[in-house]
Coordinates of C-alpha atoms in Angstrom, one line a residue:
X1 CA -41.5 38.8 -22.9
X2 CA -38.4 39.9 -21.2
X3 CA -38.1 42.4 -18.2
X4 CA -35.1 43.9 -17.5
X5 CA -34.0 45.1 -13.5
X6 CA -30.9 46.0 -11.3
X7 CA -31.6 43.5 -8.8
X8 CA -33.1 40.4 -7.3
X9 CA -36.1 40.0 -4.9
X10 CA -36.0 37.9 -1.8
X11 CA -36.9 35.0 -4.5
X12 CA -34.5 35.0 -6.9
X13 CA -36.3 37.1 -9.5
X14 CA -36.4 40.4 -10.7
X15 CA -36.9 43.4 -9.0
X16 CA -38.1 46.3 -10.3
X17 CA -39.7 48.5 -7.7
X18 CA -36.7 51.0 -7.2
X19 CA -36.8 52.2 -11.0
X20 CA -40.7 51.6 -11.3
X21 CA -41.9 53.9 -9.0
X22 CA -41.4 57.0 -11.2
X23 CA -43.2 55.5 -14.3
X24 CA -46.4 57.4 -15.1
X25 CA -48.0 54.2 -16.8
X26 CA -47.8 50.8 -18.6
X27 CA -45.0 48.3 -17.9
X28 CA -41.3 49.3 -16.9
X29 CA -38.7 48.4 -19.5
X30 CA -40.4 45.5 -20.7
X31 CA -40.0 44.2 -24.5
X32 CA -42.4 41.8 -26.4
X33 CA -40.7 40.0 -29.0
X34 CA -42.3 37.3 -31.5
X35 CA -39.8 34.8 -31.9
X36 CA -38.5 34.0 -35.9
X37 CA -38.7 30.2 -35.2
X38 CA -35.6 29.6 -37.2
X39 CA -32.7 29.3 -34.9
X40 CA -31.1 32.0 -33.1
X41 CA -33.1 35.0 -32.5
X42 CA -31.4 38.5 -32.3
X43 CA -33.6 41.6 -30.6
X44 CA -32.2 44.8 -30.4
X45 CA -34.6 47.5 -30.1
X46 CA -34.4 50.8 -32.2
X47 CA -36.2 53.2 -30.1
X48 CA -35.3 52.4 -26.7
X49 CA -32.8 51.0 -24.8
X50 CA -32.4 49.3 -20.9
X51 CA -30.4 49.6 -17.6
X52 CA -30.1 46.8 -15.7
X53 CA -27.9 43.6 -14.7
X54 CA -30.5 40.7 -14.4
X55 CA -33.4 40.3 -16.8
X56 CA -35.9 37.4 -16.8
X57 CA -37.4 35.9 -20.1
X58 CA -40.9 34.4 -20.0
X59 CA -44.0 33.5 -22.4
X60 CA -44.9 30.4 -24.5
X61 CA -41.7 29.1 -24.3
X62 CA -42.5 25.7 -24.2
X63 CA -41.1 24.7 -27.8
X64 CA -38.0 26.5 -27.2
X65 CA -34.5 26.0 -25.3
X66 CA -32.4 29.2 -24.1
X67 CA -28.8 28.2 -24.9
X68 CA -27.3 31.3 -24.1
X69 CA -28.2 35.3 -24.0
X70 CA -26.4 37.7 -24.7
X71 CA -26.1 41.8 -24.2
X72 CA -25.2 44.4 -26.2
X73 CA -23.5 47.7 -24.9
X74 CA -25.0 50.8 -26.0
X75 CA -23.8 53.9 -26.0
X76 CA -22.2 57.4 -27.5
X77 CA -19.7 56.1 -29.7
X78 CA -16.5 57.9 -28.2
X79 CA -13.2 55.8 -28.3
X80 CA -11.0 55.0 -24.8
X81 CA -8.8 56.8 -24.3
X82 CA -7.6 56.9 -20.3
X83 CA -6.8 54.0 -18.1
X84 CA -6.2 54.0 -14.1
X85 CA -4.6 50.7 -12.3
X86 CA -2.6 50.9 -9.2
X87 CA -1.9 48.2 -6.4
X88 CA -5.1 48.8 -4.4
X89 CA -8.3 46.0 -5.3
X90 CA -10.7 49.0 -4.1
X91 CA -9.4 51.5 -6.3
X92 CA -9.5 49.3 -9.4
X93 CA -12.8 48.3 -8.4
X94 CA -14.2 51.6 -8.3
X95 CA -12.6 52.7 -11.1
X96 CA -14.0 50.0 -12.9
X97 CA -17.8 50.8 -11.5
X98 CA -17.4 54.5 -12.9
X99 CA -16.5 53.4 -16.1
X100 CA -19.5 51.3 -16.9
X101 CA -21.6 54.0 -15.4
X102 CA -20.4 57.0 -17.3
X103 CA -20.8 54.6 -20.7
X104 CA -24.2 53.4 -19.9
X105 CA -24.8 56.7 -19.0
X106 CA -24.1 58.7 -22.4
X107 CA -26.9 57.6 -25.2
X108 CA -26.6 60.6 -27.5
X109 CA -26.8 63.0 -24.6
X110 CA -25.2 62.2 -20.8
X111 CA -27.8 61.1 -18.7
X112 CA -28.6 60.6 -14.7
X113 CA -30.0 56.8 -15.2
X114 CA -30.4 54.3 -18.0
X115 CA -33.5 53.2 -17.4
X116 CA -36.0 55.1 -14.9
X117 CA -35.4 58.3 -16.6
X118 CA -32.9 58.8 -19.5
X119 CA -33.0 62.2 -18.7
X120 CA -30.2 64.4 -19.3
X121 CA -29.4 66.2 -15.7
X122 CA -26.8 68.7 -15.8
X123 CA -26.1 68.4 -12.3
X124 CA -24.9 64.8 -12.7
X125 CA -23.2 65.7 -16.0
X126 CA -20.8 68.6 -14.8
X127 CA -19.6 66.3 -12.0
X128 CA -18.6 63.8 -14.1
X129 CA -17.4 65.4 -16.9
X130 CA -13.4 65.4 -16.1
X131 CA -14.1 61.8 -15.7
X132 CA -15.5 61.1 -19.0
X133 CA -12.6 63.3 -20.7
X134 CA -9.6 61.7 -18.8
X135 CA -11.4 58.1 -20.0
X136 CA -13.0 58.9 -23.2
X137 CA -12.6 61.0 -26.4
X138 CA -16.5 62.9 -25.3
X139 CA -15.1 66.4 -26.6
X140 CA -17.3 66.7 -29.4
X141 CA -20.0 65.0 -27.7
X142 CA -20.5 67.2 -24.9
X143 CA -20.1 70.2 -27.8
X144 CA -22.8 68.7 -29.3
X145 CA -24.7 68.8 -26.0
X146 CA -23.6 72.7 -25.4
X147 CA -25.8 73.6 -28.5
X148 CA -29.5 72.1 -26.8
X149 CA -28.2 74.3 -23.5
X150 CA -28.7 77.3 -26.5
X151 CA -31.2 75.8 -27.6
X152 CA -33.5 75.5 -24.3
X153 CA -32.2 78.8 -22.4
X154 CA -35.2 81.1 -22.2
X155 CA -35.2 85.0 -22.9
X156 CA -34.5 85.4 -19.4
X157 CA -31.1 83.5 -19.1
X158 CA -33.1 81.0 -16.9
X159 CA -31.9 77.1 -18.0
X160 CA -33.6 73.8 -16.7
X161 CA -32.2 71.1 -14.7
X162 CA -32.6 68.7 -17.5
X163 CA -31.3 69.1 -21.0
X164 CA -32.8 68.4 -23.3
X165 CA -36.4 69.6 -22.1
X166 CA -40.3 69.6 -22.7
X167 CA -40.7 72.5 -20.4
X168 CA -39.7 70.5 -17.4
X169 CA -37.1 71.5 -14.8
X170 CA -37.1 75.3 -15.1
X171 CA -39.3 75.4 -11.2
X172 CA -37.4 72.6 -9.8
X173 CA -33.9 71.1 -10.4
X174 CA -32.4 73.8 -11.7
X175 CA -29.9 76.4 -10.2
X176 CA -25.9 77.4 -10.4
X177 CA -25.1 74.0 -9.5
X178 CA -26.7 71.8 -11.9
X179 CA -27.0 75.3 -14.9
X180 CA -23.0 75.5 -14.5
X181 CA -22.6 72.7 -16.8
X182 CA -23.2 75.7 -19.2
X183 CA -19.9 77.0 -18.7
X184 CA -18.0 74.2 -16.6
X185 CA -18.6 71.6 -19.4
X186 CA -17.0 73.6 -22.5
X187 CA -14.0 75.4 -19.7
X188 CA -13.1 71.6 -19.1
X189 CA -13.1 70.4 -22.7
X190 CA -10.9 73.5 -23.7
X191 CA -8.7 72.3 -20.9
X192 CA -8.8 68.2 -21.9
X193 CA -8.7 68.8 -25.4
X194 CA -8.0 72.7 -26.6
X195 CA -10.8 73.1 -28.3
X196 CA -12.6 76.3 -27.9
X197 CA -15.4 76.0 -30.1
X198 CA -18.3 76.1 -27.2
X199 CA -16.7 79.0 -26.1
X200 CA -16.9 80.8 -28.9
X201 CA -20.0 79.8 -29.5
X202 CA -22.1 80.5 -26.9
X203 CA -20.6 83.3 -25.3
X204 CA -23.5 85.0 -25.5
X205 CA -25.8 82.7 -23.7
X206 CA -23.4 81.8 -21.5
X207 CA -23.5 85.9 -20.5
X208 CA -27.0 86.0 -20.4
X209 CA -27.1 83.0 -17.9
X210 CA -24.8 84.9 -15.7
X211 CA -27.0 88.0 -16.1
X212 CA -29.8 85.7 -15.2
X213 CA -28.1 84.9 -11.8
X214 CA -27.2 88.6 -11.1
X215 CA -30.7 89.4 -12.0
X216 CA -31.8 86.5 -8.7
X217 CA -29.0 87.7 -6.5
X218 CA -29.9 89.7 -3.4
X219 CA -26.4 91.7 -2.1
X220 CA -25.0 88.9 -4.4
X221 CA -26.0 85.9 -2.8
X222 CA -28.0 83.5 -4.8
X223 CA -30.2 81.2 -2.9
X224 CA -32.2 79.3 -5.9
X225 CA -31.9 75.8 -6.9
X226 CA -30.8 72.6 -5.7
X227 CA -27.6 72.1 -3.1
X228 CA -26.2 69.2 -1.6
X229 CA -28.1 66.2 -3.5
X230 CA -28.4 63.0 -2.1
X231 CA -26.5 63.9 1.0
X232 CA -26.2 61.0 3.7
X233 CA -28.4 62.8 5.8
X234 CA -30.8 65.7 4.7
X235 CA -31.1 67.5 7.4
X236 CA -27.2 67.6 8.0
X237 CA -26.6 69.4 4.6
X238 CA -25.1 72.5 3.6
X239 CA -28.2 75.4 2.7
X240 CA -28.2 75.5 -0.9
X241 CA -27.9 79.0 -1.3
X242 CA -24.3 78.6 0.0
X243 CA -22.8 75.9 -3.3
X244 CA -25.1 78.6 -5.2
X245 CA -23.2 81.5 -4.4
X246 CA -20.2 79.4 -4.7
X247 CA -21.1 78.6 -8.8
X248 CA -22.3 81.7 -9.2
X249 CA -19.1 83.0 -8.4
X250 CA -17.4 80.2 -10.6
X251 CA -19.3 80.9 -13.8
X252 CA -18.1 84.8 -13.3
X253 CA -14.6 83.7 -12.9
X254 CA -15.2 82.0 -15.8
X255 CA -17.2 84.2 -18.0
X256 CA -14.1 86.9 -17.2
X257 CA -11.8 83.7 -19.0
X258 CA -13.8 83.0 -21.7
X259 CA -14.2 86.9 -22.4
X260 CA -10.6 87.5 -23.1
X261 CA -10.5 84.5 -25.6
X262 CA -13.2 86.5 -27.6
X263 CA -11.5 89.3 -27.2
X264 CA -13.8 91.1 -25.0
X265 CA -11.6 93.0 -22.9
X266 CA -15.0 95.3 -21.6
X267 CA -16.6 92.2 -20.3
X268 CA -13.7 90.6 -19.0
X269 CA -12.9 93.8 -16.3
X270 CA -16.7 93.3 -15.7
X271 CA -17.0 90.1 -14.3
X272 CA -13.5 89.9 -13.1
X273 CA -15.2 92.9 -11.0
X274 CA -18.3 90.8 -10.8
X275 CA -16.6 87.9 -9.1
X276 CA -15.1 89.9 -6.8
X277 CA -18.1 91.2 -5.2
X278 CA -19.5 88.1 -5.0
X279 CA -16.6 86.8 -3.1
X280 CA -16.8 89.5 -0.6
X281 CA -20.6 89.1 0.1
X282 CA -20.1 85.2 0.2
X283 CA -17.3 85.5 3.2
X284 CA -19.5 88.1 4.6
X285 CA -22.3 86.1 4.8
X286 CA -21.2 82.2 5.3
X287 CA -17.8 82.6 6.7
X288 CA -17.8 82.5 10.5
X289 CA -13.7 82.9 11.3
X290 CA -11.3 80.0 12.8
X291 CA -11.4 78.7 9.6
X292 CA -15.1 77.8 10.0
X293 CA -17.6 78.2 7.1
X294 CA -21.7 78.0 7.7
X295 CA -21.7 75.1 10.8
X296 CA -18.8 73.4 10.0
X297 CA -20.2 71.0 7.5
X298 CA -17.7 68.9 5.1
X299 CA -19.0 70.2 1.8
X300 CA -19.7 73.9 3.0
X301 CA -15.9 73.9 4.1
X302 CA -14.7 72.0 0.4
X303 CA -16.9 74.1 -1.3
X304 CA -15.2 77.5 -0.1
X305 CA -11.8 75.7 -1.1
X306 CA -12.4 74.2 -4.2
X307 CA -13.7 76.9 -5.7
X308 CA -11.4 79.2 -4.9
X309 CA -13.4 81.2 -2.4
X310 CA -11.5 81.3 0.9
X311 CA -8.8 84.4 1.2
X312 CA -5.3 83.5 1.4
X313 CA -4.4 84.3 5.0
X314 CA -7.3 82.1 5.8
X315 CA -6.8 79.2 3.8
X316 CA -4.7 77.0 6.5
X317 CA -7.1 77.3 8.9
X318 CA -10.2 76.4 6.9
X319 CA -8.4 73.3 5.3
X320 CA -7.8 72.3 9.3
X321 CA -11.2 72.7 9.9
X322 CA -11.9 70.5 6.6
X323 CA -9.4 67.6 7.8
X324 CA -10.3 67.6 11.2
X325 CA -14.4 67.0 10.1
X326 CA -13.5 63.8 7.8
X327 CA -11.5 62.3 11.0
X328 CA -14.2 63.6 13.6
X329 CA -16.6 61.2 11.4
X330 CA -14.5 58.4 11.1
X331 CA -13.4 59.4 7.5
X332 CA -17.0 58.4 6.1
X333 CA -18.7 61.4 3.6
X334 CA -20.9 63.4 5.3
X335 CA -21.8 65.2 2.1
X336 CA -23.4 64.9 -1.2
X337 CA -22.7 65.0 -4.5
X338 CA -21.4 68.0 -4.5
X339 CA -19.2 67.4 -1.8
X340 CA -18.2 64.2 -3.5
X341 CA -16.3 66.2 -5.7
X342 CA -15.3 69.1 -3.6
X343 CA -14.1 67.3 -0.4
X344 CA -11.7 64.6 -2.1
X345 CA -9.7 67.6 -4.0
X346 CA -9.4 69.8 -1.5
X347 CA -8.0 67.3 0.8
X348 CA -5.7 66.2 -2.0
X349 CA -5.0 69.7 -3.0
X350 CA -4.3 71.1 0.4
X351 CA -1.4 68.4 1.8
X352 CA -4.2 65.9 2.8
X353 CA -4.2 63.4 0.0
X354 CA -4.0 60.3 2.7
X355 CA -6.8 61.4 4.5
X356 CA -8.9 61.7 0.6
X357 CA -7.6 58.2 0.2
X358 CA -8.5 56.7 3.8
X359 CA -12.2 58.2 2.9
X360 CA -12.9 56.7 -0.9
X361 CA -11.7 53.2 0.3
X362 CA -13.1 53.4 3.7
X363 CA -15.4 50.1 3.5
X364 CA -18.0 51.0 5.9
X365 CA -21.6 53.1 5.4
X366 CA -22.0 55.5 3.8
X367 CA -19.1 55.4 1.5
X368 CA -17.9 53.9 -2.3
X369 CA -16.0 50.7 -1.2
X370 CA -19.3 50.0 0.9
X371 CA -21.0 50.2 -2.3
X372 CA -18.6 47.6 -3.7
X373 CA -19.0 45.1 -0.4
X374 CA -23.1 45.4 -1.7
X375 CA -22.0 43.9 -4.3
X376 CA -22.2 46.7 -7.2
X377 CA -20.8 46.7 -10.4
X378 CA -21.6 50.5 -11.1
X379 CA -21.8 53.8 -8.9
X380 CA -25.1 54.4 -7.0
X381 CA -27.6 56.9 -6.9
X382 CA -27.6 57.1 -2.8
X383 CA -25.4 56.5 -0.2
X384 CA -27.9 53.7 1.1
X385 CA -28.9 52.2 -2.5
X386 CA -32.4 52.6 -2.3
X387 CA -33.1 54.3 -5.8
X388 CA -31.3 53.6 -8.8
X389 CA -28.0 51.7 -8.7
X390 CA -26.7 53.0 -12.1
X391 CA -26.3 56.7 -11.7
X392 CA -22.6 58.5 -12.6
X393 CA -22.9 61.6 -10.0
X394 CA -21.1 60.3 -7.7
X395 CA -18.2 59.8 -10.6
X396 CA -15.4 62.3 -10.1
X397 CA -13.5 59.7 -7.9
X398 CA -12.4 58.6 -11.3
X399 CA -10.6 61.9 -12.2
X400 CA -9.2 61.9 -8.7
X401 CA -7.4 58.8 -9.4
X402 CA -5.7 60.6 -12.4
X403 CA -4.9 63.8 -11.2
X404 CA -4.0 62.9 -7.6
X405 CA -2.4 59.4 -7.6
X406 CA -1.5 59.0 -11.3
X407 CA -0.7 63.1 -10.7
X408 CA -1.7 64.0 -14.8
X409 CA -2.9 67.6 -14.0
X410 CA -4.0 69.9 -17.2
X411 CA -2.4 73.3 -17.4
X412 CA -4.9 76.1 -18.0
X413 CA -2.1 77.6 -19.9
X414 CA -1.4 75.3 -22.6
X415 CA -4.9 73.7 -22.9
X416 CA -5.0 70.5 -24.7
X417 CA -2.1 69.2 -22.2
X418 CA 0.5 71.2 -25.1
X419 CA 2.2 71.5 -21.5
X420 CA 1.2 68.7 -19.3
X421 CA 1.7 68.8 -15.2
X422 CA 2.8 65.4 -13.4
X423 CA 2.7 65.8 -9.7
X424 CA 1.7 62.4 -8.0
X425 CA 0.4 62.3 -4.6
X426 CA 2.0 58.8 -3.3
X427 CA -0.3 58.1 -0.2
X428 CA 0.3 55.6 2.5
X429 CA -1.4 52.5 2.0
X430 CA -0.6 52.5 -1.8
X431 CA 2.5 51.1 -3.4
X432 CA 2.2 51.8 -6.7
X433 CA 0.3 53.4 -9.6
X434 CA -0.1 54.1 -13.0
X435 CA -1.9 56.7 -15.3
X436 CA -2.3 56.8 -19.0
X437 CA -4.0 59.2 -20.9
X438 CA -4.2 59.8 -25.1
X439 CA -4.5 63.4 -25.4
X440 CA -4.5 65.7 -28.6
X441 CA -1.4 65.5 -28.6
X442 CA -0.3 62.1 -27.8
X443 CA -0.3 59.7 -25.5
X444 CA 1.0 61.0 -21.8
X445 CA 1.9 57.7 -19.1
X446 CA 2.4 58.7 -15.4
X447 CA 3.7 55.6 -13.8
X448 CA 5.5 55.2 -10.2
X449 CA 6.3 52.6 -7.2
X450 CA 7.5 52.6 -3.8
X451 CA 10.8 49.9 -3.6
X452 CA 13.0 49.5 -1.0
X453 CA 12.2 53.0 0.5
X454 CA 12.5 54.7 -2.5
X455 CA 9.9 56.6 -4.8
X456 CA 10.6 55.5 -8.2
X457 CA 8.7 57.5 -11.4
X458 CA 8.5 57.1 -14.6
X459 CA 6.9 59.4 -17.5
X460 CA 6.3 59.6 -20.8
X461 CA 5.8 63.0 -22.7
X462 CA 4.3 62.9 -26.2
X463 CA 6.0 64.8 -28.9
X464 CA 3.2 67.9 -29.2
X465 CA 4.4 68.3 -25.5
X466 CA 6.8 69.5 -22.5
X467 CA 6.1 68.8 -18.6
X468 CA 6.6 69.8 -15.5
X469 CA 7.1 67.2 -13.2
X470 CA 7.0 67.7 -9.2
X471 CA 8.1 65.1 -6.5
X472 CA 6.0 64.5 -3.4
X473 CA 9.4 66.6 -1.6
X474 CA 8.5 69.2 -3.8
X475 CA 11.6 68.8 -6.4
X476 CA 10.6 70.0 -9.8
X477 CA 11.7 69.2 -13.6
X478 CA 11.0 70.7 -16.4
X479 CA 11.0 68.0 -19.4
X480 CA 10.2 67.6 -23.2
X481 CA 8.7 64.9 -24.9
X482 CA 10.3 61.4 -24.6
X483 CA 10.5 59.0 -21.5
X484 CA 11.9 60.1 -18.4
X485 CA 12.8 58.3 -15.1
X486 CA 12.7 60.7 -11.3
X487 CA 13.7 58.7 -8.3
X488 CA 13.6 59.7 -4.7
X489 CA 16.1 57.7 -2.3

């Protein structure tokens, strides 16, 4: 018999009670194996497979002597293709914990959990997905995925919070934030890789989802679905109806994008006209002025940033606002998943790429590097790591490290990195780092160091390419394919 669990009780075996608790009946992944008798014994299950990092082996074992076990990986079968290293433990650490999460977390379908679920949450999956495509070739994969969205999506537009689905998830877990996969997912594949094929595809139900969401909207505010997931602290959260309005919004932008590439010039002046409304009711309704957005919370402020929401002569002071919350809580997350992903970019994005830093490696509760001083070896599913310790929502930190340290930025222009963007955000505390990443059309390498007071950088641009590179004092080059060396004295 052999049980499988993420962790150890107070006497050294197994504990299973924080993936259990959800399991309608019978044991929780348990296997019964009749042992061969003829030497080694190999079990590898067809129809199921485990999360876990300890596992306890028991039975008549009285005839027979454990020499040695060993695990098998399982997962999608999409080669590597990114790697992250720079001169901080922490980082390397972390980036090492997202890795084996996203990859335990992508059996045929990207799920939320390896074990106490399996299910496919599009939520998790949207958050993550830069992650998984600076890392690993999961193009095709999450096209694959695109077609069950299609699949699922009722007359209505309306899509569940899990994909694939039985009928569960369309009355709780869905909404913009988690449905957005729908057209974030294939947006950042065309971007990693160039391929348009989801697109294309499912224009059409990616229209009617956004119909779906105009058809909920009241003055063009959406308020169903989940919002800040997993925050720190519940009752400190964001409303959700704010992040809603705020994908709604996205998808529109969006939908506009993908309109012109199927040559539907009609629908694209409609829902660049649709996003537009939906930005004025969203200021109108959550924006408060000094650069203040709902009360002031971290994600409701990153949110309005990221995606593209705040008005120009506005901007500085709401990114203030933004920088001066992550200090006025001693640079620990006061957010989310969502604002897991929103808070670290628009820091980074906005001339605040020391103060994203300072929060990621911060060691203390709630935080990632406390996770790591806990002792885990993947990402968690809550700040406090009472639920599953295997979950990849909390992954974009990953694709952070690329695009903001390592500085490898697609350009929505050239998709496919045919023009590649290589702006590296040196911040104090790190003194060096490299970025790698095999893209369609070869291999690009980001690679710099601080010596002697000087910011050395090094690139390399693959032949099916040209780049823009951009020094932290702003200088910019415009290169071809080959290796090229920048230095700042």
């Amino acid at each position: 018999i052999i049980k499988y669990a993420e962790r150890l009780n107070d006497k050294n075996d197994i504990d299973q009670s924080n993936i259990a608790s959800l399991i309608k009946g019978g044991d929780c992944q348990t296997d019964r194996y009749i042992l061969k008798g003829s030497g080694r014994e190999v079990w590898e299950p067809r129809f199921t497979y485990h999360g876990f990092r300890y596992l306890r082996i028991s039975g008549p074992l009285a005839d027979v002597r454990i020499e040695k076990v060993e695990g098998r990986v399982v997962h999608t079968a999409f080669g590597r293709i990114g790697a992250f290293s720079c001169s901080d433990d922490t980082l390397n650490r972390l980036q090492n914990c997202t890795i084996w999460s996203y990859v335990g977390n992508f059996v045929g379908i990207p799920t939320d959990c390896p074990h106490r679920e399996k299910n496919g949450w599009t939520g998790d999956a949207q958050l993550a997905a830069e992650t998984g495509l600076f890392n690993f070739a999961a193009g095709t994969a999450y096209e694959q995925w695109m077609d069950s969205f299609a699949d699922v999506q009722r007359p209505s537009g309306q899509l569940p919070g899990i994909v694939p689905s039985a009928g569960w998830g369309f009355k709780w877990g869905s909404g913009p934030a988690w449905d957005s996969a729908f057209l974030l997912i294939p947006w950042y594949v065309y971007l990693y890789t160039g391929s348009d094929l989801a697109i294309r595809t499912h224009y059409k139900a990616m229209k009617q989802y956004v119909d779906y969401c105009t058809s909920m909207a009241t003055g063009h505010i959406v308020s169903f679905g989940l919002g800040d997931w997993c925050h720190v602290d519940s009752k400190r959260a964001v409303q959700a109806e704010l992040t809603s309005t705020a994908y709604y919004y996205v998808d529109s932008v969006l939908l506009a994008k993908f309109a012109g590439i199927n040559g539907k010039s009609a629908d694209r002046s409609r829902y660049e006209k649709l996003a537009a409304k939906i930005k004025d009711a969203f200021n109108r309704r959550f924006y408060k002025g000094g650069g203040v957005y709902a009360n002031g919370e971290q994600t409701a402020l990153a949110c309005a940033v990221y995606q593209g929401l705040v008005e120009d002569s506005e901007k500085d002071k709401v990114v203030g606002q933004l920088a001066e919350a992550v200090k006025a809580n001693g640079c620990k997350p006061d957010f989310g998943i969502l604002g897991a992903k929103y808070v670290p970019r628009a820091l980074s994005e906005n001339g605040h790429a020391d103060l994203a830093y300072k929060l990621i490696t911060q060691p203390e509760f709630p935080g990632w590097a406390h996770w790591l001083g806990q002792g885990a070896t993947t990402l968690w599913e809550s700040w406090a790591g009472d639920f599953s310790l295997n979950h990849i929502m909390f992954g974009d930190i990953s694709a952070w490290m690329y695009q903001y340290l390592g500085g490898i930025r697609p350009d929505p222009e050239n998709p496919g990195f045919r023009h590649v963007i290589i702006k590296p955000l040196p911040v104090s505390g790190l003194e060096w780092a490299r970025a790698e990443h095999a893209a369609p059309v070869g291999k690009i390498t980001s690679a710099w160091k601080k010596s002697g007071g000087r910011f050395e950088l090094e690139v390399e641009i693959p032949a099916g390419s040209t780049a823009t590179i951009i020094m932290p004092n702003a200088a910019s080059h415009e290169t071809g394919p080959g290796k090229h060396r920048f230095e700042i004295g």
